[in-house]
Amino acid sequence: MIGRLRCVVLDCPDAYELALFYQRLVGGVVDAPDPRWTVGEGCVVLRGDGGPVLAFQSVPGHRSPAWGAPEQQFHFDVRVDDLAAADEAVLALGAVPLDDGGGDPARRVYADPAGHPFRLVQP
């Protein structure tokens, strides 16, 4: 092992706005003081309960990825118990539907407010 994953950083137009979106989606605390972390201006950190740390970095001129395009680099899978209820909730947060999951009734694809793709998946 060369190192340990510190966090996943998402570039976006407004770091605080996107951190709040993901806080409402997966829980956690936005910008809780932590002596192990220092972030620069334009960066916001979301710490989960024992889960991965997400960081958000404001980038002028940010361009959203396109779902399914060759240049798309990643997406999040978010496990939910009730897909219909989760669908309604993420739409209320400002998510944009991208795909019905390719016909798989246990998956749906959305974009967050900055355009990053994520899927809701049911076990």
mmCIF file of N, CA and C in Angstrom:
data_model
loop_
_atom_site.group_PDB
_atom_site.id
_atom_site.type_symbol
_atom_site.label_atom_id
_atom_site.label_comp_id
_atom_site.label_asym_id
_atom_site.label_seq_id
_atom_site.Cartn_x
_atom_site.Cartn_y
_atom_site.Cartn_z
ATOM 1 N N MET A 1 0.845 -1.176 0.000
ATOM 2 C CA MET A 1 0.000 0.000 0.000
ATOM 3 C C MET A 1 0.888 1.235 0.000
ATOM 4 N N ILE A 2 0.593 2.140 -0.865
ATOM 5 C CA ILE A 2 1.348 3.390 -0.955
ATOM 6 C C ILE A 2 0.755 4.442 -0.040
ATOM 7 N N GLY A 3 -0.545 4.479 0.092
ATOM 8 C CA GLY A 3 -1.195 5.488 0.915
ATOM 9 C C GLY A 3 -2.624 5.099 1.221
ATOM 10 N N ARG A 4 -3.336 5.977 1.883
ATOM 11 C CA ARG A 4 -4.736 5.760 2.241
ATOM 12 C C ARG A 4 -5.585 6.834 1.588
ATOM 13 N N LEU A 5 -6.750 6.421 1.121
ATOM 14 C CA LEU A 5 -7.664 7.365 0.510
ATOM 15 C C LEU A 5 -8.144 8.350 1.567
ATOM 16 N N ARG A 6 -7.896 9.603 1.350
ATOM 17 C CA ARG A 6 -8.311 10.648 2.293
ATOM 18 C C ARG A 6 -9.765 11.019 2.074
ATOM 19 N N CYS A 7 -10.144 11.267 0.814
ATOM 20 C CA CYS A 7 -11.510 11.646 0.501
ATOM 21 C C CYS A 7 -11.700 11.631 -1.003
ATOM 22 N N VAL A 8 -12.918 11.806 -1.427
ATOM 23 C CA VAL A 8 -13.247 12.004 -2.834
ATOM 24 C C VAL A 8 -13.602 13.480 -2.977
ATOM 25 N N VAL A 9 -12.995 14.154 -3.945
ATOM 26 C CA VAL A 9 -13.227 15.588 -4.148
ATOM 27 C C VAL A 9 -14.006 15.784 -5.448
ATOM 28 N N LEU A 10 -15.105 16.516 -5.352
ATOM 29 C CA LEU A 10 -15.913 16.834 -6.523
ATOM 30 C C LEU A 10 -15.755 18.309 -6.859
ATOM 31 N N ASP A 11 -15.369 18.596 -8.084
ATOM 32 C CA ASP A 11 -15.361 19.975 -8.563
ATOM 33 C C ASP A 11 -16.791 20.367 -8.890
ATOM 34 N N CYS A 12 -17.135 21.615 -8.646
ATOM 35 C CA CYS A 12 -18.506 22.073 -8.854
ATOM 36 C C CYS A 12 -18.532 23.600 -8.856
ATOM 37 N N PRO A 13 -19.646 24.205 -9.265
ATOM 38 C CA PRO A 13 -19.724 25.662 -9.249
ATOM 39 C C PRO A 13 -19.826 26.246 -7.837
ATOM 40 N N ASP A 14 -20.520 25.559 -6.915
ATOM 41 C CA ASP A 14 -20.748 26.077 -5.563
ATOM 42 C C ASP A 14 -20.564 24.938 -4.560
ATOM 43 N N ALA A 15 -19.409 24.917 -3.900
ATOM 44 C CA ALA A 15 -19.054 23.814 -3.008
ATOM 45 C C ALA A 15 -20.036 23.652 -1.853
ATOM 46 N N TYR A 16 -20.428 24.737 -1.223
ATOM 47 C CA TYR A 16 -21.318 24.636 -0.063
ATOM 48 C C TYR A 16 -22.688 24.100 -0.472
ATOM 49 N N GLU A 17 -23.222 24.590 -1.568
ATOM 50 C CA GLU A 17 -24.528 24.133 -2.050
ATOM 51 C C GLU A 17 -24.501 22.634 -2.346
ATOM 52 N N LEU A 18 -23.451 22.156 -2.984
ATOM 53 C CA LEU A 18 -23.377 20.736 -3.315
ATOM 54 C C LEU A 18 -23.147 19.883 -2.073
ATOM 55 N N ALA A 19 -22.375 20.382 -1.112
ATOM 56 C CA ALA A 19 -22.192 19.654 0.148
ATOM 57 C C ALA A 19 -23.526 19.476 0.864
ATOM 58 N N LEU A 20 -24.352 20.505 0.869
ATOM 59 C CA LEU A 20 -25.673 20.393 1.503
ATOM 60 C C LEU A 20 -26.559 19.389 0.776
ATOM 61 N N PHE A 21 -26.490 19.360 -0.549
ATOM 62 C CA PHE A 21 -27.255 18.376 -1.319
ATOM 63 C C PHE A 21 -26.886 16.961 -0.878
ATOM 64 N N TYR A 22 -25.572 16.673 -0.828
ATOM 65 C CA TYR A 22 -25.132 15.325 -0.450
ATOM 66 C C TYR A 22 -25.386 15.035 1.034
ATOM 67 N N GLN A 23 -25.346 16.046 1.876
ATOM 68 C CA GLN A 23 -25.687 15.838 3.285
ATOM 69 C C GLN A 23 -27.132 15.364 3.399
ATOM 70 N N ARG A 24 -28.027 15.971 2.627
ATOM 71 C CA ARG A 24 -29.436 15.564 2.652
ATOM 72 C C ARG A 24 -29.632 14.186 2.025
ATOM 73 N N LEU A 25 -28.765 13.826 1.091
ATOM 74 C CA LEU A 25 -28.876 12.542 0.417
ATOM 75 C C LEU A 25 -28.319 11.392 1.254
ATOM 76 N N VAL A 26 -27.116 11.557 1.818
ATOM 77 C CA VAL A 26 -26.451 10.444 2.498
ATOM 78 C C VAL A 26 -26.131 10.706 3.971
ATOM 79 N N GLY A 27 -26.490 11.881 4.505
ATOM 80 C CA GLY A 27 -26.206 12.186 5.903
ATOM 81 C C GLY A 27 -24.807 12.747 6.078
ATOM 82 N N GLY A 28 -24.415 12.913 7.326
ATOM 83 C CA GLY A 28 -23.092 13.435 7.629
ATOM 84 C C GLY A 28 -23.153 14.865 8.132
ATOM 85 N N VAL A 29 -21.967 15.425 8.369
ATOM 86 C CA VAL A 29 -21.837 16.770 8.920
ATOM 87 C C VAL A 29 -20.985 17.600 7.967
ATOM 88 N N VAL A 30 -21.484 18.767 7.630
ATOM 89 C CA VAL A 30 -20.761 19.675 6.740
ATOM 90 C C VAL A 30 -19.837 20.562 7.562
ATOM 91 N N ASP A 31 -18.564 20.562 7.185
ATOM 92 C CA ASP A 31 -17.540 21.422 7.783
ATOM 93 C C ASP A 31 -17.440 21.347 9.302
ATOM 94 N N ALA A 32 -17.563 20.150 9.862
ATOM 95 C CA ALA A 32 -17.326 19.980 11.301
ATOM 96 C C ALA A 32 -15.831 20.154 11.555
ATOM 97 N N PRO A 33 -15.461 20.848 12.610
ATOM 98 C CA PRO A 33 -14.031 21.027 12.892
ATOM 99 C C PRO A 33 -13.332 19.676 13.069
ATOM 100 N N ASP A 34 -12.167 19.546 12.493
ATOM 101 C CA ASP A 34 -11.398 18.305 12.584
ATOM 102 C C ASP A 34 -9.921 18.686 12.460
ATOM 103 N N PRO A 35 -9.140 18.411 13.487
ATOM 104 C CA PRO A 35 -7.728 18.824 13.458
ATOM 105 C C PRO A 35 -6.918 18.127 12.366
ATOM 106 N N ARG A 36 -7.416 17.025 11.810
ATOM 107 C CA ARG A 36 -6.689 16.315 10.753
ATOM 108 C C ARG A 36 -6.863 16.974 9.393
ATOM 109 N N TRP A 37 -7.818 17.899 9.284
ATOM 110 C CA TRP A 37 -8.170 18.471 7.983
ATOM 111 C C TRP A 37 -7.955 19.968 7.960
ATOM 112 N N THR A 38 -7.428 20.433 6.882
ATOM 113 C CA THR A 38 -7.455 21.854 6.591
ATOM 114 C C THR A 38 -7.913 21.960 5.142
ATOM 115 N N VAL A 39 -8.797 22.877 4.901
ATOM 116 C CA VAL A 39 -9.276 23.069 3.529
ATOM 117 C C VAL A 39 -9.078 24.514 3.152
ATOM 118 N N GLY A 40 -8.829 24.713 1.899
ATOM 119 C CA GLY A 40 -8.632 26.061 1.400
ATOM 120 C C GLY A 40 -9.943 26.747 1.114
ATOM 121 N N GLU A 41 -9.843 27.992 0.743
ATOM 122 C CA GLU A 41 -11.023 28.762 0.385
ATOM 123 C C GLU A 41 -11.696 28.105 -0.817
ATOM 124 N N GLY A 42 -13.016 28.062 -0.785
ATOM 125 C CA GLY A 42 -13.758 27.446 -1.878
ATOM 126 C C GLY A 42 -13.937 25.959 -1.730
ATOM 127 N N CYS A 43 -13.493 25.388 -0.604
ATOM 128 C CA CYS A 43 -13.640 23.953 -0.361
ATOM 129 C C CYS A 43 -14.540 23.714 0.846
ATOM 130 N N VAL A 44 -15.347 22.668 0.760
ATOM 131 C CA VAL A 44 -16.247 22.279 1.843
ATOM 132 C C VAL A 44 -16.136 20.769 1.995
ATOM 133 N N VAL A 45 -16.160 20.278 3.244
ATOM 134 C CA VAL A 45 -16.017 18.847 3.515
ATOM 135 C C VAL A 45 -17.289 18.313 4.160
ATOM 136 N N LEU A 46 -17.708 17.122 3.717
ATOM 137 C CA LEU A 46 -18.838 16.401 4.312
ATOM 138 C C LEU A 46 -18.302 15.102 4.893
ATOM 139 N N ARG A 47 -18.414 14.980 6.216
ATOM 140 C CA ARG A 47 -17.946 13.778 6.904
ATOM 141 C C ARG A 47 -19.153 12.931 7.295
ATOM 142 N N GLY A 48 -19.132 11.658 6.882
ATOM 143 C CA GLY A 48 -20.200 10.743 7.240
ATOM 144 C C GLY A 48 -19.897 10.023 8.537
ATOM 145 N N ASP A 49 -20.854 9.254 8.986
ATOM 146 C CA ASP A 49 -20.681 8.443 10.193
ATOM 147 C C ASP A 49 -19.919 7.172 9.841
ATOM 148 N N GLY A 50 -18.599 7.254 9.848
ATOM 149 C CA GLY A 50 -17.768 6.100 9.557
ATOM 150 C C GLY A 50 -17.655 5.782 8.083
ATOM 151 N N GLY A 51 -18.324 6.538 7.231
ATOM 152 C CA GLY A 51 -18.275 6.295 5.799
ATOM 153 C C GLY A 51 -17.230 7.159 5.142
ATOM 154 N N PRO A 52 -17.254 7.213 3.828
ATOM 155 C CA PRO A 52 -16.263 8.018 3.118
ATOM 156 C C PRO A 52 -16.462 9.507 3.346
ATOM 157 N N VAL A 53 -15.385 10.239 3.204
ATOM 158 C CA VAL A 53 -15.432 11.692 3.302
ATOM 159 C C VAL A 53 -15.544 12.240 1.886
ATOM 160 N N LEU A 54 -16.484 13.154 1.690
ATOM 161 C CA LEU A 54 -16.627 13.836 0.414
ATOM 162 C C LEU A 54 -16.192 15.279 0.589
ATOM 163 N N ALA A 55 -15.429 15.766 -0.343
ATOM 164 C CA ALA A 55 -15.027 17.171 -0.335
ATOM 165 C C ALA A 55 -15.520 17.795 -1.637
ATOM 166 N N PHE A 56 -15.833 19.074 -1.559
ATOM 167 C CA PHE A 56 -16.378 19.800 -2.696
ATOM 168 C C PHE A 56 -15.537 21.042 -2.901
ATOM 169 N N GLN A 57 -15.160 21.283 -4.147
ATOM 170 C CA GLN A 57 -14.269 22.380 -4.468
ATOM 171 C C GLN A 57 -14.920 23.251 -5.537
ATOM 172 N N SER A 58 -15.133 24.517 -5.200
ATOM 173 C CA SER A 58 -15.701 25.456 -6.177
ATOM 174 C C SER A 58 -14.684 25.723 -7.280
ATOM 175 N N VAL A 59 -15.132 25.554 -8.529
ATOM 176 C CA VAL A 59 -14.266 25.740 -9.682
ATOM 177 C C VAL A 59 -14.988 26.649 -10.673
ATOM 178 N N PRO A 60 -14.441 27.818 -10.948
ATOM 179 C CA PRO A 60 -15.065 28.696 -11.942
ATOM 180 C C PRO A 60 -15.124 28.004 -13.302
ATOM 181 N N GLY A 61 -16.244 28.140 -13.981
ATOM 182 C CA GLY A 61 -16.388 27.556 -15.304
ATOM 183 C C GLY A 61 -16.554 26.052 -15.312
ATOM 184 N N HIS A 62 -16.945 25.476 -14.171
ATOM 185 C CA HIS A 62 -17.128 24.022 -14.095
ATOM 186 C C HIS A 62 -18.066 23.537 -15.185
ATOM 187 N N ARG A 63 -17.693 22.442 -15.837
ATOM 188 C CA ARG A 63 -18.549 21.810 -16.847
ATOM 189 C C ARG A 63 -18.991 20.465 -16.316
ATOM 190 N N SER A 64 -20.299 20.231 -16.317
ATOM 191 C CA SER A 64 -20.865 18.980 -15.804
ATOM 192 C C SER A 64 -20.533 17.815 -16.723
ATOM 193 N N PRO A 65 -20.312 16.620 -16.135
ATOM 194 C CA PRO A 65 -20.118 15.433 -16.965
ATOM 195 C C PRO A 65 -21.436 15.029 -17.629
ATOM 196 N N ALA A 66 -21.353 14.257 -18.683
ATOM 197 C CA ALA A 66 -22.549 13.777 -19.374
ATOM 198 C C ALA A 66 -22.704 12.285 -19.126
ATOM 199 N N TRP A 67 -23.842 11.874 -18.593
ATOM 200 C CA TRP A 67 -24.101 10.472 -18.288
ATOM 201 C C TRP A 67 -23.939 9.617 -19.539
ATOM 202 N N GLY A 68 -23.124 8.582 -19.428
ATOM 203 C CA GLY A 68 -22.908 7.655 -20.523
ATOM 204 C C GLY A 68 -21.877 8.086 -21.548
ATOM 205 N N ALA A 69 -21.370 9.305 -21.422
ATOM 206 C CA ALA A 69 -20.367 9.793 -22.378
ATOM 207 C C ALA A 69 -19.011 9.155 -22.074
ATOM 208 N N PRO A 70 -18.172 8.983 -23.076
ATOM 209 C CA PRO A 70 -16.864 8.356 -22.855
ATOM 210 C C PRO A 70 -15.999 9.095 -21.831
ATOM 211 N N GLU A 71 -16.170 10.412 -21.736
ATOM 212 C CA GLU A 71 -15.342 11.168 -20.786
ATOM 213 C C GLU A 71 -15.870 11.134 -19.359
ATOM 214 N N GLN A 72 -17.033 10.530 -19.141
ATOM 215 C CA GLN A 72 -17.552 10.414 -17.771
ATOM 216 C C GLN A 72 -16.583 9.558 -16.964
ATOM 217 N N GLN A 73 -16.215 10.021 -15.799
ATOM 218 C CA GLN A 73 -15.203 9.342 -15.009
ATOM 219 C C GLN A 73 -15.738 8.461 -13.884
ATOM 220 N N PHE A 74 -16.872 8.811 -13.306
ATOM 221 C CA PHE A 74 -17.373 8.061 -12.157
ATOM 222 C C PHE A 74 -18.844 8.387 -11.941
ATOM 223 N N HIS A 75 -19.459 7.616 -11.041
ATOM 224 C CA HIS A 75 -20.772 7.953 -10.501
ATOM 225 C C HIS A 75 -20.865 7.317 -9.125
ATOM 226 N N PHE A 76 -21.762 7.828 -8.294
ATOM 227 C CA PHE A 76 -22.010 7.261 -6.976
ATOM 228 C C PHE A 76 -23.174 6.301 -7.057
ATOM 229 N N ASP A 77 -23.121 5.217 -6.305
ATOM 230 C CA ASP A 77 -24.275 4.360 -6.071
ATOM 231 C C ASP A 77 -24.721 4.602 -4.636
ATOM 232 N N VAL A 78 -25.996 4.939 -4.464
ATOM 233 C CA VAL A 78 -26.564 5.191 -3.143
ATOM 234 C C VAL A 78 -27.643 4.141 -2.905
ATOM 235 N N ARG A 79 -27.429 3.299 -1.912
ATOM 236 C CA ARG A 79 -28.379 2.221 -1.608
ATOM 237 C C ARG A 79 -29.579 2.783 -0.860
ATOM 238 N N VAL A 80 -30.781 2.402 -1.314
ATOM 239 C CA VAL A 80 -32.020 2.850 -0.687
ATOM 240 C C VAL A 80 -32.934 1.642 -0.489
ATOM 241 N N ASP A 81 -33.811 1.720 0.506
ATOM 242 C CA ASP A 81 -34.756 0.629 0.750
ATOM 243 C C ASP A 81 -36.016 0.763 -0.090
ATOM 244 N N ASP A 82 -36.450 1.994 -0.345
ATOM 245 C CA ASP A 82 -37.685 2.240 -1.092
ATOM 246 C C ASP A 82 -37.359 3.172 -2.244
ATOM 247 N N LEU A 83 -37.253 2.615 -3.443
ATOM 248 C CA LEU A 83 -36.827 3.388 -4.608
ATOM 249 C C LEU A 83 -37.815 4.498 -4.952
ATOM 250 N N ALA A 84 -39.100 4.223 -4.858
ATOM 251 C CA ALA A 84 -40.103 5.243 -5.191
ATOM 252 C C ALA A 84 -40.017 6.429 -4.234
ATOM 253 N N ALA A 85 -39.892 6.158 -2.934
ATOM 254 C CA ALA A 85 -39.790 7.235 -1.946
ATOM 255 C C ALA A 85 -38.484 8.008 -2.124
ATOM 256 N N ALA A 86 -37.392 7.300 -2.402
ATOM 257 C CA ALA A 86 -36.100 7.956 -2.604
ATOM 258 C C ALA A 86 -36.122 8.814 -3.866
ATOM 259 N N ASP A 87 -36.782 8.324 -4.916
ATOM 260 C CA ASP A 87 -36.926 9.092 -6.154
ATOM 261 C C ASP A 87 -37.599 10.424 -5.863
ATOM 262 N N GLU A 88 -38.689 10.385 -5.154
ATOM 263 C CA GLU A 88 -39.423 11.609 -4.809
ATOM 264 C C GLU A 88 -38.548 12.551 -3.981
ATOM 265 N N ALA A 89 -37.811 11.997 -3.039
ATOM 266 C CA ALA A 89 -36.978 12.811 -2.148
ATOM 267 C C ALA A 89 -35.831 13.484 -2.897
ATOM 268 N N VAL A 90 -35.128 12.760 -3.779
ATOM 269 C CA VAL A 90 -33.992 13.383 -4.471
ATOM 270 C C VAL A 90 -34.459 14.419 -5.487
ATOM 271 N N LEU A 91 -35.619 14.198 -6.085
ATOM 272 C CA LEU A 91 -36.161 15.209 -6.993
ATOM 273 C C LEU A 91 -36.493 16.486 -6.231
ATOM 274 N N ALA A 92 -37.016 16.340 -5.009
ATOM 275 C CA ALA A 92 -37.318 17.506 -4.176
ATOM 276 C C ALA A 92 -36.051 18.257 -3.781
ATOM 277 N N LEU A 93 -34.912 17.555 -3.691
ATOM 278 C CA LEU A 93 -33.629 18.197 -3.368
ATOM 279 C C LEU A 93 -33.026 18.931 -4.565
ATOM 280 N N GLY A 94 -33.543 18.665 -5.759
ATOM 281 C CA GLY A 94 -33.008 19.314 -6.948
ATOM 282 C C GLY A 94 -32.271 18.393 -7.892
ATOM 283 N N ALA A 95 -32.305 17.082 -7.650
ATOM 284 C CA ALA A 95 -31.685 16.139 -8.574
ATOM 285 C C ALA A 95 -32.465 16.136 -9.887
ATOM 286 N N VAL A 96 -31.768 15.793 -10.964
ATOM 287 C CA VAL A 96 -32.373 15.746 -12.294
ATOM 288 C C VAL A 96 -32.305 14.304 -12.797
ATOM 289 N N PRO A 97 -33.442 13.719 -13.209
ATOM 290 C CA PRO A 97 -33.404 12.346 -13.726
ATOM 291 C C PRO A 97 -32.587 12.276 -15.019
ATOM 292 N N LEU A 98 -31.738 11.245 -15.126
ATOM 293 C CA LEU A 98 -30.934 11.044 -16.330
ATOM 294 C C LEU A 98 -31.318 9.769 -17.072
ATOM 295 N N ASP A 99 -31.707 8.741 -16.333
ATOM 296 C CA ASP A 99 -31.910 7.422 -16.924
ATOM 297 C C ASP A 99 -32.780 6.610 -15.978
ATOM 298 N N ASP A 100 -33.615 5.749 -16.531
ATOM 299 C CA ASP A 100 -34.471 4.920 -15.683
ATOM 300 C C ASP A 100 -33.759 3.665 -15.200
ATOM 301 N N GLY A 101 -32.444 3.616 -15.353
ATOM 302 C CA GLY A 101 -31.676 2.460 -14.909
ATOM 303 C C GLY A 101 -31.544 1.399 -15.979
ATOM 304 N N GLY A 102 -31.803 1.768 -17.215
ATOM 305 C CA GLY A 102 -31.672 0.812 -18.308
ATOM 306 C C GLY A 102 -32.707 -0.290 -18.262
ATOM 307 N N GLY A 103 -33.864 0.015 -17.701
ATOM 308 C CA GLY A 103 -34.908 -0.984 -17.599
ATOM 309 C C GLY A 103 -34.826 -1.830 -16.342
ATOM 310 N N ASP A 104 -33.789 -1.654 -15.542
ATOM 311 C CA ASP A 104 -33.661 -2.387 -14.281
ATOM 312 C C ASP A 104 -34.541 -1.686 -13.253
ATOM 313 N N PRO A 105 -35.589 -2.352 -12.745
ATOM 314 C CA PRO A 105 -36.506 -1.693 -11.815
ATOM 315 C C PRO A 105 -35.891 -1.348 -10.456
ATOM 316 N N ALA A 106 -34.670 -1.810 -10.188
ATOM 317 C CA ALA A 106 -34.021 -1.537 -8.900
ATOM 318 C C ALA A 106 -32.963 -0.441 -9.006
ATOM 319 N N ARG A 107 -32.918 0.292 -10.132
ATOM 320 C CA ARG A 107 -31.903 1.337 -10.328
ATOM 321 C C ARG A 107 -32.493 2.517 -11.086
ATOM 322 N N ARG A 108 -32.095 3.719 -10.646
ATOM 323 C CA ARG A 108 -32.446 4.949 -11.357
ATOM 324 C C ARG A 108 -31.254 5.880 -11.292
ATOM 325 N N VAL A 109 -31.030 6.654 -12.344
ATOM 326 C CA VAL A 109 -29.858 7.521 -12.452
ATOM 327 C C VAL A 109 -30.297 8.981 -12.460
ATOM 328 N N TYR A 110 -29.556 9.802 -11.728
ATOM 329 C CA TYR A 110 -29.851 11.230 -11.587
ATOM 330 C C TYR A 110 -28.555 12.018 -11.719
ATOM 331 N N ALA A 111 -28.693 13.332 -11.863
ATOM 332 C CA ALA A 111 -27.565 14.250 -11.752
ATOM 333 C C ALA A 111 -27.798 15.109 -10.513
ATOM 334 N N ASP A 112 -26.722 15.370 -9.762
ATOM 335 C CA ASP A 112 -26.822 16.295 -8.638
ATOM 336 C C ASP A 112 -26.908 17.720 -9.203
ATOM 337 N N PRO A 113 -27.077 18.739 -8.360
ATOM 338 C CA PRO A 113 -27.205 20.109 -8.884
ATOM 339 C C PRO A 113 -26.015 20.606 -9.712
ATOM 340 N N ALA A 114 -24.831 19.995 -9.550
ATOM 341 C CA ALA A 114 -23.675 20.385 -10.357
ATOM 342 C C ALA A 114 -23.510 19.473 -11.573
ATOM 343 N N GLY A 115 -24.405 18.511 -11.741
ATOM 344 C CA GLY A 115 -24.371 17.639 -12.910
ATOM 345 C C GLY A 115 -23.656 16.316 -12.739
ATOM 346 N N HIS A 116 -23.117 16.012 -11.532
ATOM 347 C CA HIS A 116 -22.445 14.734 -11.316
ATOM 348 C C HIS A 116 -23.494 13.623 -11.237
ATOM 349 N N PRO A 117 -23.263 12.505 -11.925
ATOM 350 C CA PRO A 117 -24.257 11.435 -11.908
ATOM 351 C C PRO A 117 -24.193 10.597 -10.629
ATOM 352 N N PHE A 118 -25.360 10.132 -10.205
ATOM 353 C CA PHE A 118 -25.450 9.158 -9.122
ATOM 354 C C PHE A 118 -26.633 8.254 -9.384
ATOM 355 N N ARG A 119 -26.556 7.030 -8.845
ATOM 356 C CA ARG A 119 -27.652 6.089 -9.010
ATOM 357 C C ARG A 119 -28.245 5.763 -7.653
ATOM 358 N N LEU A 120 -29.555 5.649 -7.615
ATOM 359 C CA LEU A 120 -30.233 5.054 -6.477
ATOM 360 C C LEU A 120 -30.381 3.588 -6.813
ATOM 361 N N VAL A 121 -29.958 2.733 -5.910
ATOM 362 C CA VAL A 121 -30.038 1.277 -6.140
ATOM 363 C C VAL A 121 -30.742 0.632 -4.972
ATOM 364 N N GLN A 122 -31.603 -0.297 -5.292
ATOM 365 C CA GLN A 122 -32.348 -1.039 -4.274
ATOM 366 C C GLN A 122 -31.721 -2.417 -4.152
ATOM 367 N N PRO A 123 -31.629 -2.919 -2.910
ATOM 368 C CA PRO A 123 -30.994 -4.251 -2.747
ATOM 369 C C PRO A 123 -31.738 -5.340 -3.493
#
